[in-house]
Structures are given as structure tokens and as C-alpha cells.
XYZ file of C-alpha atoms in Angstrom:
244
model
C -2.402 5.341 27.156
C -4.606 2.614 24.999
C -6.884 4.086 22.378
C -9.554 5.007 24.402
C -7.566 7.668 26.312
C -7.486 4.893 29.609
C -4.830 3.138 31.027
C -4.610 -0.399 31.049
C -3.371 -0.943 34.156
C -5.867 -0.688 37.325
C -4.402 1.367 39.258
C -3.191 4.202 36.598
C -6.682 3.979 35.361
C -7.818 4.716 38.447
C -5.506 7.596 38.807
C -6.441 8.606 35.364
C -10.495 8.477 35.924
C -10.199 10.474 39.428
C -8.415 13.668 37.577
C -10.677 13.411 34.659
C -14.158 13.483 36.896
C -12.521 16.428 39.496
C -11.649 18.658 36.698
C -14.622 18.041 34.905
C -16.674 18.774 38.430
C -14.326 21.830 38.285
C -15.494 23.557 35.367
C -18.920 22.528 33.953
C -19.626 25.274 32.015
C -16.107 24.966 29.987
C -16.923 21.227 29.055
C -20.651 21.909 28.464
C -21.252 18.849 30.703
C -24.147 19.011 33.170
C -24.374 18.917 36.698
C -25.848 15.568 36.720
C -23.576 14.137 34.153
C -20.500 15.365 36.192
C -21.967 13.999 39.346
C -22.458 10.388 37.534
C -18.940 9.984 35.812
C -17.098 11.123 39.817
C -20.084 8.261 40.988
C -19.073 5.490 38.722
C -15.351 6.561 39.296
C -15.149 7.050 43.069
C -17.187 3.334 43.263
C -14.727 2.122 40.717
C -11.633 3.061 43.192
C -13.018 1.590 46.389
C -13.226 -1.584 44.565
C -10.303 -1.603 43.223
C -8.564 -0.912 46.991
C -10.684 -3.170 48.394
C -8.668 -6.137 45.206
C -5.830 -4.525 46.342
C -5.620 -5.281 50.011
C -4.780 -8.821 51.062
C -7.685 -9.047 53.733
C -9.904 -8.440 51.225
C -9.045 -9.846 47.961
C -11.149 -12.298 47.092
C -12.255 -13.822 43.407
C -16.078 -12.091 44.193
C -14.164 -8.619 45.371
C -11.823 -8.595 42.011
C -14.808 -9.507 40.025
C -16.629 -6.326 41.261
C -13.441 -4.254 41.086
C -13.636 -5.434 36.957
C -17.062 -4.869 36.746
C -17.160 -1.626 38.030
C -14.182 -0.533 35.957
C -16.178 -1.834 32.666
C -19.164 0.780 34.582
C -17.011 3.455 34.963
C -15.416 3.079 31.141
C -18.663 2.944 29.737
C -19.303 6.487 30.746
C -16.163 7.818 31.211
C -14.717 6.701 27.464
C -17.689 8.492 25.257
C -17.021 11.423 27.197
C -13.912 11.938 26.928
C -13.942 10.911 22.999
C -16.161 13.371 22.654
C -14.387 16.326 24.100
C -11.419 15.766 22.408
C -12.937 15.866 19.059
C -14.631 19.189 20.321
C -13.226 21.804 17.847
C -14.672 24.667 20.145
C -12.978 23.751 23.251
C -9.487 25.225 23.888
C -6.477 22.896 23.711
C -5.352 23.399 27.244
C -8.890 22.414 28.543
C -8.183 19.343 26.773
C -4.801 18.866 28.686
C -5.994 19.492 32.030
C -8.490 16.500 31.188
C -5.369 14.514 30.045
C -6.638 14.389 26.903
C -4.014 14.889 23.814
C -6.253 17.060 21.245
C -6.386 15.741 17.890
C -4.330 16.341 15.631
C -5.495 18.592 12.469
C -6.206 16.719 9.057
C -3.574 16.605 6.361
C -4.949 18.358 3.670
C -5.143 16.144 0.591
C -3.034 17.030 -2.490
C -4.694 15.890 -5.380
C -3.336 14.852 -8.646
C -1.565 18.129 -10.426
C -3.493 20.419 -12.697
C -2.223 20.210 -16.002
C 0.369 18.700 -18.006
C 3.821 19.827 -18.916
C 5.154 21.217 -22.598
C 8.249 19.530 -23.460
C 10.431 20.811 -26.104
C 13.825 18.897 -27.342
C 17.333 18.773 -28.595
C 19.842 16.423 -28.531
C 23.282 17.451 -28.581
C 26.531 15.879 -30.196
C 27.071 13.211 -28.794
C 23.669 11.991 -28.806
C 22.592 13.466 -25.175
C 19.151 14.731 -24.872
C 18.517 18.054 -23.444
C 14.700 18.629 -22.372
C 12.681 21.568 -21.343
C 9.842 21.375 -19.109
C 6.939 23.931 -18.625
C 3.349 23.986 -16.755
C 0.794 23.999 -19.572
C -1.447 27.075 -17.748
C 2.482 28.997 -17.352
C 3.944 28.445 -20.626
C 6.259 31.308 -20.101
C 7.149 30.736 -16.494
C 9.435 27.827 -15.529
C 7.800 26.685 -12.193
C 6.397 23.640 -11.428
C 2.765 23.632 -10.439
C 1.948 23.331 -6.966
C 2.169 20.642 -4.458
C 4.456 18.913 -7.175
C 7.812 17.561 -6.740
C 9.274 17.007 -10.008
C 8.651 15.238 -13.723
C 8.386 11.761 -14.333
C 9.978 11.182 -17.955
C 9.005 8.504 -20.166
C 11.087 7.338 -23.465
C 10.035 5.106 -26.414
C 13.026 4.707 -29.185
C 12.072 2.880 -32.690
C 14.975 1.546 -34.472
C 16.105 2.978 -37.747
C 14.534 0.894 -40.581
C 11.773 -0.278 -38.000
C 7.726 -0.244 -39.523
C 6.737 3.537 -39.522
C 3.794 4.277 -37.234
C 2.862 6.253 -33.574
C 4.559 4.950 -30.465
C 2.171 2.122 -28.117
C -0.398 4.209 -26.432
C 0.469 2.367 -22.942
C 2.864 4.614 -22.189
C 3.194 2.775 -18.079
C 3.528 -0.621 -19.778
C 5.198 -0.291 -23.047
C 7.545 3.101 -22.374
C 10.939 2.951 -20.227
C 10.544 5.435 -17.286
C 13.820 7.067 -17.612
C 13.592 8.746 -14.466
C 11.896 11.749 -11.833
C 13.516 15.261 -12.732
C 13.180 18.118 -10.202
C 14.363 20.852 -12.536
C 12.695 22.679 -15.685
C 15.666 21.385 -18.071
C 17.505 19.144 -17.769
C 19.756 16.102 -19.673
C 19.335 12.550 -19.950
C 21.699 9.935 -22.023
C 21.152 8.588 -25.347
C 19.989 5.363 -25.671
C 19.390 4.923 -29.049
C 22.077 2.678 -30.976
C 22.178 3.777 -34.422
C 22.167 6.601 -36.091
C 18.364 7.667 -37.091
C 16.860 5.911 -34.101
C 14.305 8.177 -33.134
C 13.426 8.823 -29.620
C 10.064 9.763 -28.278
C 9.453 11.266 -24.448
C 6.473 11.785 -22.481
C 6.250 13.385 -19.105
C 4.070 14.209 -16.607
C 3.676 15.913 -13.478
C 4.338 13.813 -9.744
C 3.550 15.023 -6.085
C 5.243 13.811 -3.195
C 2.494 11.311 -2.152
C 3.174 9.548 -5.557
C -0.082 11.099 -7.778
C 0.521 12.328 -10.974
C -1.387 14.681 -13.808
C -1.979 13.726 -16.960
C 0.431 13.007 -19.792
C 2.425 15.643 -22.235
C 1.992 15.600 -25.894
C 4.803 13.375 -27.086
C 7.891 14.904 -28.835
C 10.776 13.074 -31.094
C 13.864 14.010 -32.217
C 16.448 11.349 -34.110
C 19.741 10.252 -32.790
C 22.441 12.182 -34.630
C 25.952 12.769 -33.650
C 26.166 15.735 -35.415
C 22.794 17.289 -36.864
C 19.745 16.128 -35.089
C 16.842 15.984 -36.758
C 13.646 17.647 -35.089
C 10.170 16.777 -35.067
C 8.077 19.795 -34.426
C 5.114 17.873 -34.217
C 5.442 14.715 -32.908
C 2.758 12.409 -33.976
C -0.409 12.180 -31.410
C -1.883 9.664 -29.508
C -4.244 8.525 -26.793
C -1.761 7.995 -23.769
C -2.793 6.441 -20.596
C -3.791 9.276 -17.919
């Protein structure tokens, strides 16, 4: 069935038209469709189906008779289409109304997720051997561990300077200058080091991601330096204007 609820082929739209006017003639107070209405659509339908028997028979075919057969489909379509367009976007009538028209009812909106309220708090500590362990929280649940709704997980974002490199705050293009190290689905969670020397210091970012791909704003940045045996922290990372 095309678009427009109507068969392409004649003789299925012919089929198609005929139950569509009867049940319509059926139950006129259901469809709130007039007497006069109903009467026109089975008019332009019923004259729609003698032409198209009269194509159909090889006595009768002729160019002129398949040229009225066409032109009285288009007359029949023209009525029949709007109609039926506009009971299937009728929210009041009943689903199996619908059906007995042979009309599919439309299918309910997807309700759209926005992007996710808040941002997460990240907290850090890298182990050992130079593996990071991070901890993720919703900013309005500090002291719950669930993700806020409609999300799927945390995209994480690293930026590592170099021992010995010019002291100053990570580039504030976090999507263009910051490695994406990956989506996380759980509140904590461990990522490998990728800082080469000792001192490096490594900066992350995160930020909340729903299934359809939008994401919340960004976390305040924390650090922490690369060191095999004693870490050192950065309670409070240096701040920024990061890219939303």
C-alpha cells in the first residue's frame, strides 16, 4: 500500500476503495462523515469500478475507455485520499475503526530526549602502575551513583602535558584538541596510562551521552601526575572555558 493508503494497482485499488466507501456508509456517526459525503466517496468509487471493468474486458477496451477508467480513478482519489488521511490521524477514533477502513493508525511520536541535565563530578587516582581509576557522579546526586536519565554512559576526554612542558591550563577545545579516550557505562571505572614519563600530568573531562548521540555539558577538569608509585593529586584542577 503506497503512501496514500491506495494501491497502485487498478484492480486492488478498486478492491481497496469499495471496502473503504461500504464501511464508511456503514457507520456514519463513528467516522463523523455525513450522509452526503458518504454517498459521494461510494459515487466516485462505484463509477470508478465500472470503468475500470469496462478497460478490463476485451470488447470494450479501448484507448478512450482506459482513459476514462484513469480519469475516474484520479476522481475517486481525490476524495477518497483526504479522507482517509484524515481519519487516520483522528486521535479520537478507536484503532479498530481504523482497521475496518484498512487504514494502519499512526504510530505514536517518539518522545524526544534532550541533551542530559547536568554534568558529572569526576574525582581521580591513579594506581601503581600508572592506571587511572575514575569516579563518576550526576552533579544534582552527588551522593548517589546513578546516571541521569535517558543517558547511556560517559564520554571521557584526556589531555596529558609532558613533564618539563610550558606551565599553563589545558586548550579549551576540548572536541578538537583532547583525545576521547572512550564511552563508560559504569560510575568508576579504569582506563590505561598514557603518559610516558614520570610527572606527565594527565587531565580528563567528561560528560554525559544519550543513546541518540546528545550530550550535557562538560565536567570541571581534574589532573593527577603519572607516578609509579606515589601519585601526585590535584585537588583543584585548574579551570577553563570548555566547549559545551
Amino acid at each position: 500500500m503506497g503512501a496514500d493508503y491506495i494501491p497502485e494497482q487498478d484492480l486492488h485499488a478498486a478492491i481497496w476503495m469499495k471496502s473503504f466507501a461500504r464501511q464508511l456508509l456503514r457507520d456514519l456517526a463513528a467516522y463523523r462523515v455525513s450522509q452526503a459525503g458518504a454517498d459521494e466517496v461510494a459515487d466516485r468509487v462505484r463509477t470508478y469500478r465500472l470503468a475500470l471493468v469496462a478497460a478490463r474486458e476485451p470488447i470494450t477496451r479501448t484507448r478512450a475507455m482506459v482513459l476514462t477508467k484513469t480519469i475516474a480513478r484520479r476522481a475517486a482519489e481525490r476524495i477518497v485520499r483526504p479522507m482517509a488521511q484524515r481519519l487516520r490521524s483522528d486521535s479520537e477514533l478507536a484503532p479498530a475503526l481504523k482497521v475496518n477502513l484498512g487504514l494502519r493508525p499512526a504510530k505514536r511520536r517518539v518522545r524526544h530526549v534532550g541533551p542530559p541535565d547536568g554534568k558529572p563530578v569526576l574525582t581521580v587516582v591513579t594506581g601503581r602502575h600508572g592506571e587511572t581509576t575514575l569516579t563518576a557522579v550526576h552533579s544534582g546526586h552527588r551522593h548517589r551513583t546513578a546516571r541521569p536519565r535517558d543517558t547511556v554512559g560517559l564520554q571521557l576526554f584526556e589531555f596529558i602535558q609532558p613533564l618539563g612542558t610550558a606551565a599553563g591550563d589545558p586548550p579549551g577545545d576540548i572536541e578538537l584538541n583532547w583525545r576521547l579516550v572512550g564511552t563508560f557505562t559504569r560510575h568508576r571505572f579504569t582506563v590505561p596510562a598514557r603518559a610516558q614519563s614520570f610527572g606527565d600530568r594527565m587531565t580528563f573531562v567528561a560528560r554525559w551521552v544519550t543513546r541518540r548521540g546528545e550530550t550535557g555539558a562538560f565536567s570541571n577538569p581534574v589532573s593527577t601526575v603519572f607516578a609509579c608509585e606515589t601519585p601526585i593529586r590535584f585537588d583543584q584542577a585548574p579551570r577553563f572555558q570548555s566547549a559545551a
